[in-house]
Coordinates of C-alpha atoms in Angstrom, one line a residue:
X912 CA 114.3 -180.6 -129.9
X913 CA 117.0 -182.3 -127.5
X914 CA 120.2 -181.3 -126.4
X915 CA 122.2 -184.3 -128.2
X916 CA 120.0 -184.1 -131.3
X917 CA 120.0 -180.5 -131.9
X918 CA 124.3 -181.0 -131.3
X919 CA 124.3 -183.2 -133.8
X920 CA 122.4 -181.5 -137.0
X921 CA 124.1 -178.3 -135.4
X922 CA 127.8 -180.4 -136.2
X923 CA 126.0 -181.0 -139.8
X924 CA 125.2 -177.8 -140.9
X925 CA 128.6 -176.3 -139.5
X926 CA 130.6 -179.1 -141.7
X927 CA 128.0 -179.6 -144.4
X928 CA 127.8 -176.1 -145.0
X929 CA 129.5 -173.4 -143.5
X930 CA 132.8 -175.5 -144.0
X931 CA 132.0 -174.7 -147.7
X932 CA 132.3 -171.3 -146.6
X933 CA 133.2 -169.9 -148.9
X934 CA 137.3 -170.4 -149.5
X935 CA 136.8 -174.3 -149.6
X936 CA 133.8 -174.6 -151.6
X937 CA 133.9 -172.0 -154.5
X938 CA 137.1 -173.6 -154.9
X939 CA 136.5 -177.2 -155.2
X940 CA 138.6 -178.8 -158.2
X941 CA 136.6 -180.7 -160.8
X942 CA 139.4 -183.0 -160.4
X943 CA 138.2 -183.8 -156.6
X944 CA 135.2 -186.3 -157.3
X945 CA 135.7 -189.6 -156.7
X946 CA 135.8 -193.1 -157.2
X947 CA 136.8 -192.8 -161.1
X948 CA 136.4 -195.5 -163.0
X949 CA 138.2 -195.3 -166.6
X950 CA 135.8 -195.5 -169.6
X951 CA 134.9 -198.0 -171.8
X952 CA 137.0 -197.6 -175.3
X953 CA 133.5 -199.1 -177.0
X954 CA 130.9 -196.4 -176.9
X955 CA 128.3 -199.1 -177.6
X956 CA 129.7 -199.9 -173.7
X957 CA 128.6 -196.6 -172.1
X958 CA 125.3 -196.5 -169.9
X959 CA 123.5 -193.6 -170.1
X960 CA 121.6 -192.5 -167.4
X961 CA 118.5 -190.9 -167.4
X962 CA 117.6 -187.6 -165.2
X963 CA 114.4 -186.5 -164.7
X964 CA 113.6 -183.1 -163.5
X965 CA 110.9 -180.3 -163.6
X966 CA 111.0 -177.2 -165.4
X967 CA 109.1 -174.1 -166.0
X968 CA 109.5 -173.7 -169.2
X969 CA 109.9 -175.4 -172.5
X970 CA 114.5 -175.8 -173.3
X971 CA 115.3 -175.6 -176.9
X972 CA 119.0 -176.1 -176.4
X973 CA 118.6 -179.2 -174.1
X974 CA 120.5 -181.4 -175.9
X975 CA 123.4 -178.9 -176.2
X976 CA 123.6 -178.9 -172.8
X977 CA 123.7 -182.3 -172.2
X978 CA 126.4 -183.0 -174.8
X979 CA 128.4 -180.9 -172.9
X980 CA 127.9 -182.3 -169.9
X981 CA 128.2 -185.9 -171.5
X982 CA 132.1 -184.7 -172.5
X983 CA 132.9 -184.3 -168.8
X984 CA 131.2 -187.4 -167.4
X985 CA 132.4 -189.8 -169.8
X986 CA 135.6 -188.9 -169.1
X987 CA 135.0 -188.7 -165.0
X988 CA 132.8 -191.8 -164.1
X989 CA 132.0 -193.9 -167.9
X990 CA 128.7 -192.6 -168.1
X991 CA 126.2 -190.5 -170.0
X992 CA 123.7 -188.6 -169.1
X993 CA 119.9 -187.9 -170.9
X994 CA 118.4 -185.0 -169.3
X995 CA 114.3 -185.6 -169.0
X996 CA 112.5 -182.6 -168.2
X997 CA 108.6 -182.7 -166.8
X998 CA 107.4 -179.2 -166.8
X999 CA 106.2 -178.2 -163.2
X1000 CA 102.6 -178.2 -163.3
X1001 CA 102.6 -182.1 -163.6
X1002 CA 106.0 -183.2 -162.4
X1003 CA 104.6 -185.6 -159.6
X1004 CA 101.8 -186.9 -161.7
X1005 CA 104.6 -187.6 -164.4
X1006 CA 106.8 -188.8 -162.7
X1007 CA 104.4 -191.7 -161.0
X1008 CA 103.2 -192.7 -164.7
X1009 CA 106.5 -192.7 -165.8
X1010 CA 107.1 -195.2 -162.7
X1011 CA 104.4 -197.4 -163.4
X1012 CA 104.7 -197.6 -167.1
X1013 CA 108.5 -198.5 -166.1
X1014 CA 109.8 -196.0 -169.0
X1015 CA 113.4 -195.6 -168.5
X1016 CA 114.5 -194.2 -165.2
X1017 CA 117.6 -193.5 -163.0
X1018 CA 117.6 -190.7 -162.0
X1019 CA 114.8 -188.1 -160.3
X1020 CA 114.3 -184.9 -158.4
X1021 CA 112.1 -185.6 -155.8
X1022 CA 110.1 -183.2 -153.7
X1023 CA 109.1 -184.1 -150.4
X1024 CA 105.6 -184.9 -150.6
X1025 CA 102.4 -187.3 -149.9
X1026 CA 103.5 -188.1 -153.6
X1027 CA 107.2 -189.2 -152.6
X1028 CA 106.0 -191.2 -149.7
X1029 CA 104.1 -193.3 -152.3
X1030 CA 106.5 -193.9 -153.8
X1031 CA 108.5 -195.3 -151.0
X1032 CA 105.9 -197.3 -150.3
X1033 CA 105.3 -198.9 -153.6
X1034 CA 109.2 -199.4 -153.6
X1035 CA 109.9 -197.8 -156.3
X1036 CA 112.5 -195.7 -155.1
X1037 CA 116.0 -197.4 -154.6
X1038 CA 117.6 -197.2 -150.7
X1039 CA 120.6 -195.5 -151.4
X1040 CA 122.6 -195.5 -147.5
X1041 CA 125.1 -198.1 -148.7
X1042 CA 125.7 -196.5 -152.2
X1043 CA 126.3 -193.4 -150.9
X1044 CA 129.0 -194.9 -148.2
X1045 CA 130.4 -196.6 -151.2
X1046 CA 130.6 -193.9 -153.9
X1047 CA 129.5 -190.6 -152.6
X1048 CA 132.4 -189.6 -150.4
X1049 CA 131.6 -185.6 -151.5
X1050 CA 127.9 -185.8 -150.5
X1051 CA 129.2 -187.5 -147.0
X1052 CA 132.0 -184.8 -146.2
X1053 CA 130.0 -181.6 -147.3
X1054 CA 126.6 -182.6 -145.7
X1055 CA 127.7 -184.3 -142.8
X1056 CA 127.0 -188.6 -141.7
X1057 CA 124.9 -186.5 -138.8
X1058 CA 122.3 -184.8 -140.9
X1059 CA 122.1 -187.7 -143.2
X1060 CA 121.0 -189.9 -140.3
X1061 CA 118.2 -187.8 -139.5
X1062 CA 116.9 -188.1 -142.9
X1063 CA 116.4 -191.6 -143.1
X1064 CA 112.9 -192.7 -143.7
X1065 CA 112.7 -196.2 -141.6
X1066 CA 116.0 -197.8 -141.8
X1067 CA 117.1 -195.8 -145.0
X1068 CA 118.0 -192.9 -146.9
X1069 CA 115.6 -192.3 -150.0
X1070 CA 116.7 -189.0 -151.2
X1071 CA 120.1 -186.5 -150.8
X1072 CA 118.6 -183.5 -150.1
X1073 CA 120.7 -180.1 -152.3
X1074 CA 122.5 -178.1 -150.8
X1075 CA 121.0 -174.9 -150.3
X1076 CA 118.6 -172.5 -148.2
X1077 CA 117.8 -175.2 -145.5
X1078 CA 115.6 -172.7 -143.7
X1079 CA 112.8 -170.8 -144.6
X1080 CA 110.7 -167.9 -143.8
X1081 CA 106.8 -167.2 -146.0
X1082 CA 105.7 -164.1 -147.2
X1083 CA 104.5 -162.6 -150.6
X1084 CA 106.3 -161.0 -153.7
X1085 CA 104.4 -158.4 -155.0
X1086 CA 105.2 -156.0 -157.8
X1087 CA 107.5 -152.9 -157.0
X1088 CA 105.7 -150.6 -159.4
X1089 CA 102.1 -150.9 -158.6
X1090 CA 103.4 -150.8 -154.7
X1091 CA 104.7 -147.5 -155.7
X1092 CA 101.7 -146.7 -157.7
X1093 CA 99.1 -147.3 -155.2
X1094 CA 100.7 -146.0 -152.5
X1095 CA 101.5 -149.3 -150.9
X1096 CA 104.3 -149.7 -148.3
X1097 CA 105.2 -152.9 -147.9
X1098 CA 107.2 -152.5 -144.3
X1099 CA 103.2 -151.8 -143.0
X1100 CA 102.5 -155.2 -143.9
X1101 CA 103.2 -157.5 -141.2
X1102 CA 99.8 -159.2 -140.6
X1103 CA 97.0 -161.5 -142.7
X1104 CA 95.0 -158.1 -141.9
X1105 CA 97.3 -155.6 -143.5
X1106 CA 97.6 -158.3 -146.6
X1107 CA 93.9 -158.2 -147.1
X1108 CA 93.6 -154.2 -146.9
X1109 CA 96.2 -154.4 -149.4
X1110 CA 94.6 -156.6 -152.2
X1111 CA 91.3 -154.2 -151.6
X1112 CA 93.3 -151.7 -153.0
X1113 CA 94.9 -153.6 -155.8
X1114 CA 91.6 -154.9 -156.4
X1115 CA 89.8 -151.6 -156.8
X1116 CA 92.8 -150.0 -159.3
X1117 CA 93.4 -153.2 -161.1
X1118 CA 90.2 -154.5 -161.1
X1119 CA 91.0 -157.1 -164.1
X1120 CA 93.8 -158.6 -162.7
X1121 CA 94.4 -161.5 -160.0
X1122 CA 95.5 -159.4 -156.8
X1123 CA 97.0 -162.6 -154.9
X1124 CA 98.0 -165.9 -156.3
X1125 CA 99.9 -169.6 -154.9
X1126 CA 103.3 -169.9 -156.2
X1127 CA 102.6 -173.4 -157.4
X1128 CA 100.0 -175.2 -156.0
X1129 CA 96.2 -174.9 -156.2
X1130 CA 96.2 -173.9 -152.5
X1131 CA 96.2 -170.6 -151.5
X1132 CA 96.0 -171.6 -147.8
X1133 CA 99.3 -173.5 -147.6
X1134 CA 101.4 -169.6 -148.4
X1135 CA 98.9 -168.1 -146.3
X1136 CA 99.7 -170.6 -143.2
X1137 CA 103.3 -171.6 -143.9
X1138 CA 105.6 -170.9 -140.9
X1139 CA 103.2 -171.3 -138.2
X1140 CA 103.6 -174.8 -137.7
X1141 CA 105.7 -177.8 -138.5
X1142 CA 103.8 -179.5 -141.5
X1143 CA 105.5 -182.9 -140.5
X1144 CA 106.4 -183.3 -144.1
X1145 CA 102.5 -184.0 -145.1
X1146 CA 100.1 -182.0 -142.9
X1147 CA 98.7 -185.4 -141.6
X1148 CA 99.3 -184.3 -137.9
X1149 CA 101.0 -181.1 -137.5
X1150 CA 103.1 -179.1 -134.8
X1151 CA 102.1 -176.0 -133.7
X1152 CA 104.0 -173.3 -133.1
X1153 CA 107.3 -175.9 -133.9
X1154 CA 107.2 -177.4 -130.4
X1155 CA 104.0 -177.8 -128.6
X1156 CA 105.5 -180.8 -126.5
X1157 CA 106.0 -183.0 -129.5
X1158 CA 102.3 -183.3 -129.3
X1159 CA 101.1 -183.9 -133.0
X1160 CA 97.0 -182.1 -133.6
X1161 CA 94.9 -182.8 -136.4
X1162 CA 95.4 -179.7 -138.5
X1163 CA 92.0 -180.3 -140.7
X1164 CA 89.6 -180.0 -137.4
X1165 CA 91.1 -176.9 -135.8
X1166 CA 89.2 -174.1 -135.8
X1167 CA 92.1 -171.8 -137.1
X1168 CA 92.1 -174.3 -139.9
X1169 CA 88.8 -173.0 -140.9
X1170 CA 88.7 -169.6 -139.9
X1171 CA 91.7 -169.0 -142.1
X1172 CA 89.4 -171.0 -145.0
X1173 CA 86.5 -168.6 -144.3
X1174 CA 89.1 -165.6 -145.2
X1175 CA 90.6 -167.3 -148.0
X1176 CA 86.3 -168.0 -148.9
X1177 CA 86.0 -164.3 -148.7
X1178 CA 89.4 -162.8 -150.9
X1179 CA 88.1 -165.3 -153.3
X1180 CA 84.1 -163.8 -153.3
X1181 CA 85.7 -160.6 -153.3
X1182 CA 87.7 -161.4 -156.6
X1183 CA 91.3 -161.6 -155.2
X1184 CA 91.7 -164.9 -156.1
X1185 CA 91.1 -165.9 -159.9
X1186 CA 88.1 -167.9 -160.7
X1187 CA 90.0 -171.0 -161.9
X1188 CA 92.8 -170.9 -159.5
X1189 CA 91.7 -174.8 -158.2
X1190 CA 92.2 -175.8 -162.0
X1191 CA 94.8 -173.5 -163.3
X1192 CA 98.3 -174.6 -164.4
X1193 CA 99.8 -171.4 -164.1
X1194 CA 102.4 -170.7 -161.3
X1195 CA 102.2 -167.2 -159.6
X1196 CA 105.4 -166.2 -161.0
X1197 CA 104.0 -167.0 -164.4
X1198 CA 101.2 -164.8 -164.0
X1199 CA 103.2 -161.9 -162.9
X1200 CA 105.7 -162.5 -165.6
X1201 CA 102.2 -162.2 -167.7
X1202 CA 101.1 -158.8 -166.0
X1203 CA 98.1 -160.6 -164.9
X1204 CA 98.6 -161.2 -161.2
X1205 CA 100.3 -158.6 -158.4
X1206 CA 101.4 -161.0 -155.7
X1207 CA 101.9 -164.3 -154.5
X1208 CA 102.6 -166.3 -151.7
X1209 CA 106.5 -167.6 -151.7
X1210 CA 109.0 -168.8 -149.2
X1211 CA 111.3 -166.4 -148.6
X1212 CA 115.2 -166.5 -148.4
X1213 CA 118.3 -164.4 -148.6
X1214 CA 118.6 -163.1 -152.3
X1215 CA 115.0 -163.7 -153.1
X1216 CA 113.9 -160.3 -154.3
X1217 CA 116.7 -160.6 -156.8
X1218 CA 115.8 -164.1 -158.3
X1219 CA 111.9 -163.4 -158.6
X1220 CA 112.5 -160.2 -160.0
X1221 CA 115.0 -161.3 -162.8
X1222 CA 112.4 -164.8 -163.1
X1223 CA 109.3 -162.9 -163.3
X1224 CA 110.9 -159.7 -165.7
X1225 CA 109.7 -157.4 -163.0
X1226 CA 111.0 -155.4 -159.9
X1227 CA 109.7 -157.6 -156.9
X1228 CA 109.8 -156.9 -153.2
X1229 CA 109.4 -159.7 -150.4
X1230 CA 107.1 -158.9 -147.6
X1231 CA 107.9 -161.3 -144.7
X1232 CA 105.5 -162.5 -142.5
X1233 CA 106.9 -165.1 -140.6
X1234 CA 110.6 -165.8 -139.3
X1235 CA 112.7 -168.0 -140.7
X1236 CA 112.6 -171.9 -139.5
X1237 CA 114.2 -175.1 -140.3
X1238 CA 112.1 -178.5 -140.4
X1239 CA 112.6 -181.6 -141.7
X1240 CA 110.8 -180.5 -144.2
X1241 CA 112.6 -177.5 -145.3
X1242 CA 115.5 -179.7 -145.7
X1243 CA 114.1 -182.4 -147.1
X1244 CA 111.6 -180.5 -150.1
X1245 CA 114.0 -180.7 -152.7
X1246 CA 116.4 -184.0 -153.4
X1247 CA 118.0 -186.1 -155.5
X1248 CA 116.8 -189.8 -155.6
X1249 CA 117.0 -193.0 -157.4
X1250 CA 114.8 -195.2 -159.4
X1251 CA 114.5 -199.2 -158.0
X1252 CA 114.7 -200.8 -161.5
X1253 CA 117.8 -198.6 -162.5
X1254 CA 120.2 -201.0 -164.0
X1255 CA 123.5 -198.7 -163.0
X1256 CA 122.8 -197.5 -159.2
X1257 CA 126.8 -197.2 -159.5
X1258 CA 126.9 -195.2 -162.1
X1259 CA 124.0 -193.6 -161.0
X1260 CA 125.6 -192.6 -157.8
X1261 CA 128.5 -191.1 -158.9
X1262 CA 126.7 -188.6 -161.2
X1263 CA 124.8 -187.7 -158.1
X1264 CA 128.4 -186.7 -156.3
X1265 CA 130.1 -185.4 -158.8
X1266 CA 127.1 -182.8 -158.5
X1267 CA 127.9 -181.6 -155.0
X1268 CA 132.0 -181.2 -156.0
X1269 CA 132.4 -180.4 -159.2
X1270 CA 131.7 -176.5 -160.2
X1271 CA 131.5 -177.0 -163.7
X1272 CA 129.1 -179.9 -164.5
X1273 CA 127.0 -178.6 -162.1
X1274 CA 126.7 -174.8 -163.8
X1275 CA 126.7 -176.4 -166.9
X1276 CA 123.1 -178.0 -165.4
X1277 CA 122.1 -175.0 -163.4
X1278 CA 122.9 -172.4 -166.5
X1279 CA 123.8 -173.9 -170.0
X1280 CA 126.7 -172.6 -171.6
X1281 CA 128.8 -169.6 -171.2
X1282 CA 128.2 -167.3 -174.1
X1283 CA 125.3 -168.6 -175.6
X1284 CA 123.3 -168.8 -172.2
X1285 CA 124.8 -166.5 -169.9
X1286 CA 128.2 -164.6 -169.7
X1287 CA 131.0 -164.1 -166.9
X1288 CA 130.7 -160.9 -165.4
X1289 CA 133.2 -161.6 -162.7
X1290 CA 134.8 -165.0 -161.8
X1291 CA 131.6 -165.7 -159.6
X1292 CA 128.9 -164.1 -161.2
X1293 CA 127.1 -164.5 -164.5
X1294 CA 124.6 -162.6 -166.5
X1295 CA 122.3 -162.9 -169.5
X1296 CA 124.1 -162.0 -173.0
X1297 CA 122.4 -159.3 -174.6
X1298 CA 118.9 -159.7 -176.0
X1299 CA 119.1 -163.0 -173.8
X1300 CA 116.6 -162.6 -170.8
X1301 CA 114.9 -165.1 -168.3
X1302 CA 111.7 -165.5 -170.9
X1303 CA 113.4 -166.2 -174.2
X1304 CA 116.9 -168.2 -173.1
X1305 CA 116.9 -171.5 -174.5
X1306 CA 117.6 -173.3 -171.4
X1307 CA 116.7 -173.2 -167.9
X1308 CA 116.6 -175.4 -164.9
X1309 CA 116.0 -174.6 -161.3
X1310 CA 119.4 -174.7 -159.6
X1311 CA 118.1 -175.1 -156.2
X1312 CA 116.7 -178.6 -156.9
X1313 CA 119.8 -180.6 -157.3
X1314 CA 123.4 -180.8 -156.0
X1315 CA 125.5 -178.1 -154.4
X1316 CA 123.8 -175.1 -154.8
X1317 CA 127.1 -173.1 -152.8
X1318 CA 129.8 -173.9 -155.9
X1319 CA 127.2 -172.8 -158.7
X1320 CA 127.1 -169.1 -160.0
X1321 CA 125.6 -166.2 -158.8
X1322 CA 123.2 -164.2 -161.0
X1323 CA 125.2 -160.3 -161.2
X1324 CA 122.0 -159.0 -159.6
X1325 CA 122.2 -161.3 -156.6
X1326 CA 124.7 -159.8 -153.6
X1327 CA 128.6 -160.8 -154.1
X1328 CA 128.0 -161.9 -150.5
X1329 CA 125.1 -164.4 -151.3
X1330 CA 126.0 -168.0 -150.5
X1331 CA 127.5 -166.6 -147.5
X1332 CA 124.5 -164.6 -146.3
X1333 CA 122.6 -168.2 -147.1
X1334 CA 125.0 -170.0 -144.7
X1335 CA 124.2 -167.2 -141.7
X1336 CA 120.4 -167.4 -143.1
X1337 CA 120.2 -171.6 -141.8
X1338 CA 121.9 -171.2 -139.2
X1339 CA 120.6 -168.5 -137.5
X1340 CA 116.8 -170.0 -137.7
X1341 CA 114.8 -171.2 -135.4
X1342 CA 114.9 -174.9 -135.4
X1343 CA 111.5 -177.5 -135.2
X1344 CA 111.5 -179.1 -132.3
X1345 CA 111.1 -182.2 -134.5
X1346 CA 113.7 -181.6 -136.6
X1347 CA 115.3 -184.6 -137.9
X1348 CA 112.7 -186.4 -137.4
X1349 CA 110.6 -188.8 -140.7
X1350 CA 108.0 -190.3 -140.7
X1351 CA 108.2 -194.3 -142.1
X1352 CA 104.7 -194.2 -143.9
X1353 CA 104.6 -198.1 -144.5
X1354 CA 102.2 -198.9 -141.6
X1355 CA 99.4 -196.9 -142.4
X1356 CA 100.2 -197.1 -146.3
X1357 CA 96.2 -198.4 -146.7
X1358 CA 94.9 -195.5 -144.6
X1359 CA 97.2 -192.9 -146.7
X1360 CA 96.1 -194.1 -150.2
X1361 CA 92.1 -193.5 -148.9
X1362 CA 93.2 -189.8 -147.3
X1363 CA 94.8 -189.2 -150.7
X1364 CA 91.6 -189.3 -152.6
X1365 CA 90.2 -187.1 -149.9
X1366 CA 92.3 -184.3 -150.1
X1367 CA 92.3 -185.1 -154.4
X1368 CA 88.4 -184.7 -153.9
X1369 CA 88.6 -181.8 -151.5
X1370 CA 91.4 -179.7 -150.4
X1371 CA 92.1 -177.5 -153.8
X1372 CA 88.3 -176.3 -153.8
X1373 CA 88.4 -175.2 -150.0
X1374 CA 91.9 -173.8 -149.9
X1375 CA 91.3 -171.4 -152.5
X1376 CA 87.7 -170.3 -151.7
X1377 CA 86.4 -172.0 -154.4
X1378 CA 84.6 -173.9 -151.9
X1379 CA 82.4 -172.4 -149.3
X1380 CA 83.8 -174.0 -145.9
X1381 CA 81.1 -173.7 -143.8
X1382 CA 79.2 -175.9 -146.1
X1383 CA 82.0 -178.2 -147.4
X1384 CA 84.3 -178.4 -144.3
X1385 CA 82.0 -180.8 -142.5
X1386 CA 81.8 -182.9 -145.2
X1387 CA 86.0 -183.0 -145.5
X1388 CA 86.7 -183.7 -141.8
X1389 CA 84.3 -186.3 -142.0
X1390 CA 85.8 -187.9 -144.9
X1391 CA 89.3 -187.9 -143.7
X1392 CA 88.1 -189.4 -140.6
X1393 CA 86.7 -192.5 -142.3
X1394 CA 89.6 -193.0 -144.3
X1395 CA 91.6 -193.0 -140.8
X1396 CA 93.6 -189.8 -140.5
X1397 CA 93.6 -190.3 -137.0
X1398 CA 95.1 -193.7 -137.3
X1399 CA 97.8 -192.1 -139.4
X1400 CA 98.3 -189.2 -136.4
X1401 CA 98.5 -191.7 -133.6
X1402 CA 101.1 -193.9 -135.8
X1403 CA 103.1 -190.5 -136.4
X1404 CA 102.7 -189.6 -132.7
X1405 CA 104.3 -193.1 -131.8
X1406 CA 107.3 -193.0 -134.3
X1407 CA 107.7 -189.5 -132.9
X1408 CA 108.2 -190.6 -129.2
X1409 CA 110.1 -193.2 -130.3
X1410 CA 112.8 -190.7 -132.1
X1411 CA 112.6 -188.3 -129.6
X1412 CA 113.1 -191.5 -126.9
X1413 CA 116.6 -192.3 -129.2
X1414 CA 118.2 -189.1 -129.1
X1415 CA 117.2 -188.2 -125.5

C-alpha cells in the first residue's frame, strides 16, 4: 500500500474511531444529531421509511420496537420508520426481488458482495456522496472524509460502512465441552493439518453429528481460505499474501485453489461435512445452538468467544488461524445503503446519521427494550431478564450490521474493556496493500452477469466436497473462462494501477 494512502485511512481510523475512544463516544448526547427539521402537526404528513435488514430468527415484538423507535424520530427528523426483516438464509435473493418488484424500499443493509455490485450496476442503489455532505455531518466527523473516499465505487459512495471490527482474523468456534471431553486442546491447533486430526476425532466419538460446518454460506472453502489473500471484494482476481506487487491472479486456476478442494472433497467423504451442506439453510451457529454440529468456520475478533457462546447457548472457544487483516473488504462487508426509487433520500439520510450519534435509537435497534428484552447491569452493559435467553427473546437484530457499533451496549459477558480492545484490534492489523481500493464493476457488467451463473452452477458443490474436483474443476475453469473472467481480472488489474497511480 503507499505511503500517502496508507497516511490517509491511518488519519481515518484514528478520527473515525479511536477518537470515539471511549470518553467521546459512549457519551454522545441524543441531542447531538443533526440537521432537525420540526415535524409535521398532520400525521397523515409523516413519511415513513422503510428498513430492510436480515435476521436469524423470527421477532415477535417487532413492532414494539419500532414504535419506540418511531417516538424518537418523529420528534428528531419528521419521520417514521417500518422495520423489514429478511431472515439470513435469503437476504440477498430477497432483497433483489424486492428491488425488481419495486415493493417499497428506502432503506437496506447491504453486504458487500457479487450481489451488491449488481445492484450498482442495475442502478438500483441511490449515490449517496452529496446526501451525506448535506445531512450526515455525524457519519463525516466519526468515520473520517479520508476513509469515505476510499470507498467510493467509480465516482461515488454506495454504502456507509458500520462502525465496528474493521479488521479481521479466520478461525473456527468449536464447542468448549466436547474439546474438554475428547481431549482436545485447542492452542495445538494452528494448522489445516491439526484441524483435520481434530474432526477425526469428533468424527469417531460423535459419529452422528456434523464435525465442521460454514457459518453462513454453502462454502466451506471460503472459512477454510479466508485470510490468506485479499479477496478483492469478489474473488474475481485475488491478492495473495495481501501484496504480491498489486499483481491480481486468477484464484479458480491455482493449484492451491484445488488442492485445498481435494481436502475439503475428502472431510466431506469422510463425513465431516453434512450431506446437504450445498442445499442447507442452516447457519453453523444454528446447528450448534441445535447440538448437531461441533465447529465452524468464523471470522474472528476481540470479544468473539463471548458473543458466539451466549448466540449459540454454548461455551465456545475461538481457534485462530490466521492474523488479523484489514481490506477493503473487511470494511466494506456490512453497510447501510439506499434504495434509487426512495421518495425521501432526506429523510432517509438522516435516519441513517442519527444511527452513528445517537445511543438510544440505536440500542433500541440493536436490543429492544430495557426490561422486557434485556436489563441494565451497569450503565454500559446489559443482560437477558430472567427466563429471557438468546433462543426465546422476542427480538433480535445483528448490531454489527448498521450504525455505530462503539455507542451501543455491551452484553455483561463481553469484557468492560471491549470497544476499546476493538479499537487496538483495527489498528494494530496488518493492512492489504490494496486497501482502499474498489472496484467500478460497470465495464465488464455483461461478463459478471455470465460468471454469476457459473459460480450459481458450480461453486457450492465443489467448495463443500459435494463435488469431486478432479472431475468437476476442469469443467468450472473452463466455464468461467468463456464467460470472460479474465476480461473481468485484466479490467480490475487496470482500475488497480490506476488507484495505486493516484495515491502514489
Amino acid at each position: 500500500m503507499n505511503v500517502s494512502m496508507k497516511r490517509a485511512l491511518k488519519a481515518a481510523l484514528l478520527t473515525g474511531i479511536a477518537v470515539i475512544s471511549l470518553a467521546g463516544c459512549l457519551n454522545v448526547s441524543s441531542s447531538s444529531s443533526p440537521t432537525k427539521e420540526a415535524p409535521s402537526p398532520d400525521a397523515a404528513m409523516i413519511p415513513e421509511l422503510s428498513f430492510v435488514f436480515s435476521q436469524m430468527q423470527r421477532s415477535a415484538d417487532l413492532l414494539d420496537i419500532q414504535e419506540q423507535m418511531n417516538r424518537i424520530l418523529v420528534d428528531k427528523i419528521g419521520a417514521k420508520i417500518k422495520l423489514v426483516p429478511i431472515p439470513s438464509d435469503d437476504y440477498s435473493q430477497q432483497l433483489n426481488l424486492m428491488m425488481l418488484k419495486k415493493e417499497p424500499l428506502d432503506l437496506f443493509v447491504s453486504i458487500n458482495s457479487r450481489e451488491f455490485k449488481n445492484m450498482i450496476i442495475n442502478e438500483h442503489i441511490r449515490p449517496l456522496r452529496e446526501l451525506v455532505e448535506r445531512y450526515g455531518p455525524d457519519i463525516k466527523r466519526l468515520i473520517g472524509d479520508s476513509m469515505l473516499d476510499s470507498l467510493t465505487i467509480g465516482s461515488d459512495l454506495y454504502a456507509i460502512p458500520s462502525m465496528r471490527d474493521w479488521a479481521s482474523s479466520h478461525g473456527i468456534m468449536i464447542r468448549k465441552d466436547l474439546a474438554e471431553k475428547y481431549g482436545i486442546a485447542p492452542a495445538s491447533i494452528r494448522t489445516l493439518d491439526d484441524v483435520e486430526r481434530m474432526l477425526a476425532i469428533i468424527k469417531a466419538h460423535e459419529p452422528d453429528m456434523t464435525a465442521i460446518a460454514s457459518f453462513n454460506t454453502a462454502s466451506i472453502y471460503t472459512g477454510l481460505s479466508n485470510g490468506l489473500y485479499d479477496a478483492m471484494e469478489d474473488r474475481l482476481g485475488v491478492l495473495p499474501d495481501f501484496d504480491h506487487d498489486l499483481q491480481l491472479v486468477n484464484l479458480y486456476e491455482t493449484e492451491q485453489y484445488a488442492e485445498d478442494l481435494r481436502r475439503i472433497r475428502r472431510w466431506y467423504l469422510n463425513g465431516y461435512i453434512g450431506e446437504d451442506a450445498a442445499v442447507s439453510e442452516d447457519t453453523g451457529r444454528e446447528l450448534v445452538r441445535a447440538g448437531a454440529a461441533f465447529a465452524y468456520f468464523s471470522s474472528l475478533k476481540p470479544g468473539v468467544e463471548e458473543q458466539e457462546s451466549r448466540l449459540t447457548g454454548r461455551p465456545m472457544v475461538a481457534v485462530p488461524l490466521t492474523e488479523a487483516t484489514m481490506t477493503t473488504s473487511t470494511i466494506k462487508v456490512f453497510g447501510m445503503s439506499m434504495a434509487a426509487r426512495t421518495p425521501h433520500p432526506k429523510k432517509a439520510m438522516e435516519l441513517v446519521n442519527l444511527l452513528y450519534a445517537d445511543r438510544e435509537l440505536l440500542n433500541l435497534l440493536n436490543y429492544g427494550i430495557e426490561g422486557k428484552h434485556y436489563v441494565k447491569t451497569t450503565e454500559q452493559s446489559i443482560a437477558y431478564p430472567p427466563g429471557i435467553n438468546a433462543s426465546n427473546v422476542g427480538y433480535s437484530f445483528n448490531n454489527y450490521e448498521a450504525g455505530n457499533q462503539f455507542i451501543s451496549y455491551t452484553w455483561d459477558s463481553d469484557s468492560p474493556e471491549l470497544w476499546e480492545r476493538t479499537v487496538a484490534f483495527n489498528q494494530s492489523a496488518r493492512q492489504s496493500r490494496a486497501l482502499g481500493f474498489s472496484f467500478n464493476p460497470e465495464p465488464v457488467k455483461n461478463e459478471l452477469s455470465a460468471i454469476e451463473a457459473v459460480l450459481k452452477k458450480y461453486m457450492s458443490g465443489l467448495e463443500t466436497g459435494t463435488l469431486d474436483p478432479d472431475a468437476m474443476l476442469p469443467a468450472f475453469r473452463s466455464a468461467l473462462r468463456t464467460a470472460g473472467i479474465e476480461r473481468v481480472i485484466a479490467e480490475k488489474q487496470k482500475q488497480l494501477e490506476a488507484w495505486a497511480g493516484r495515491n502514489g
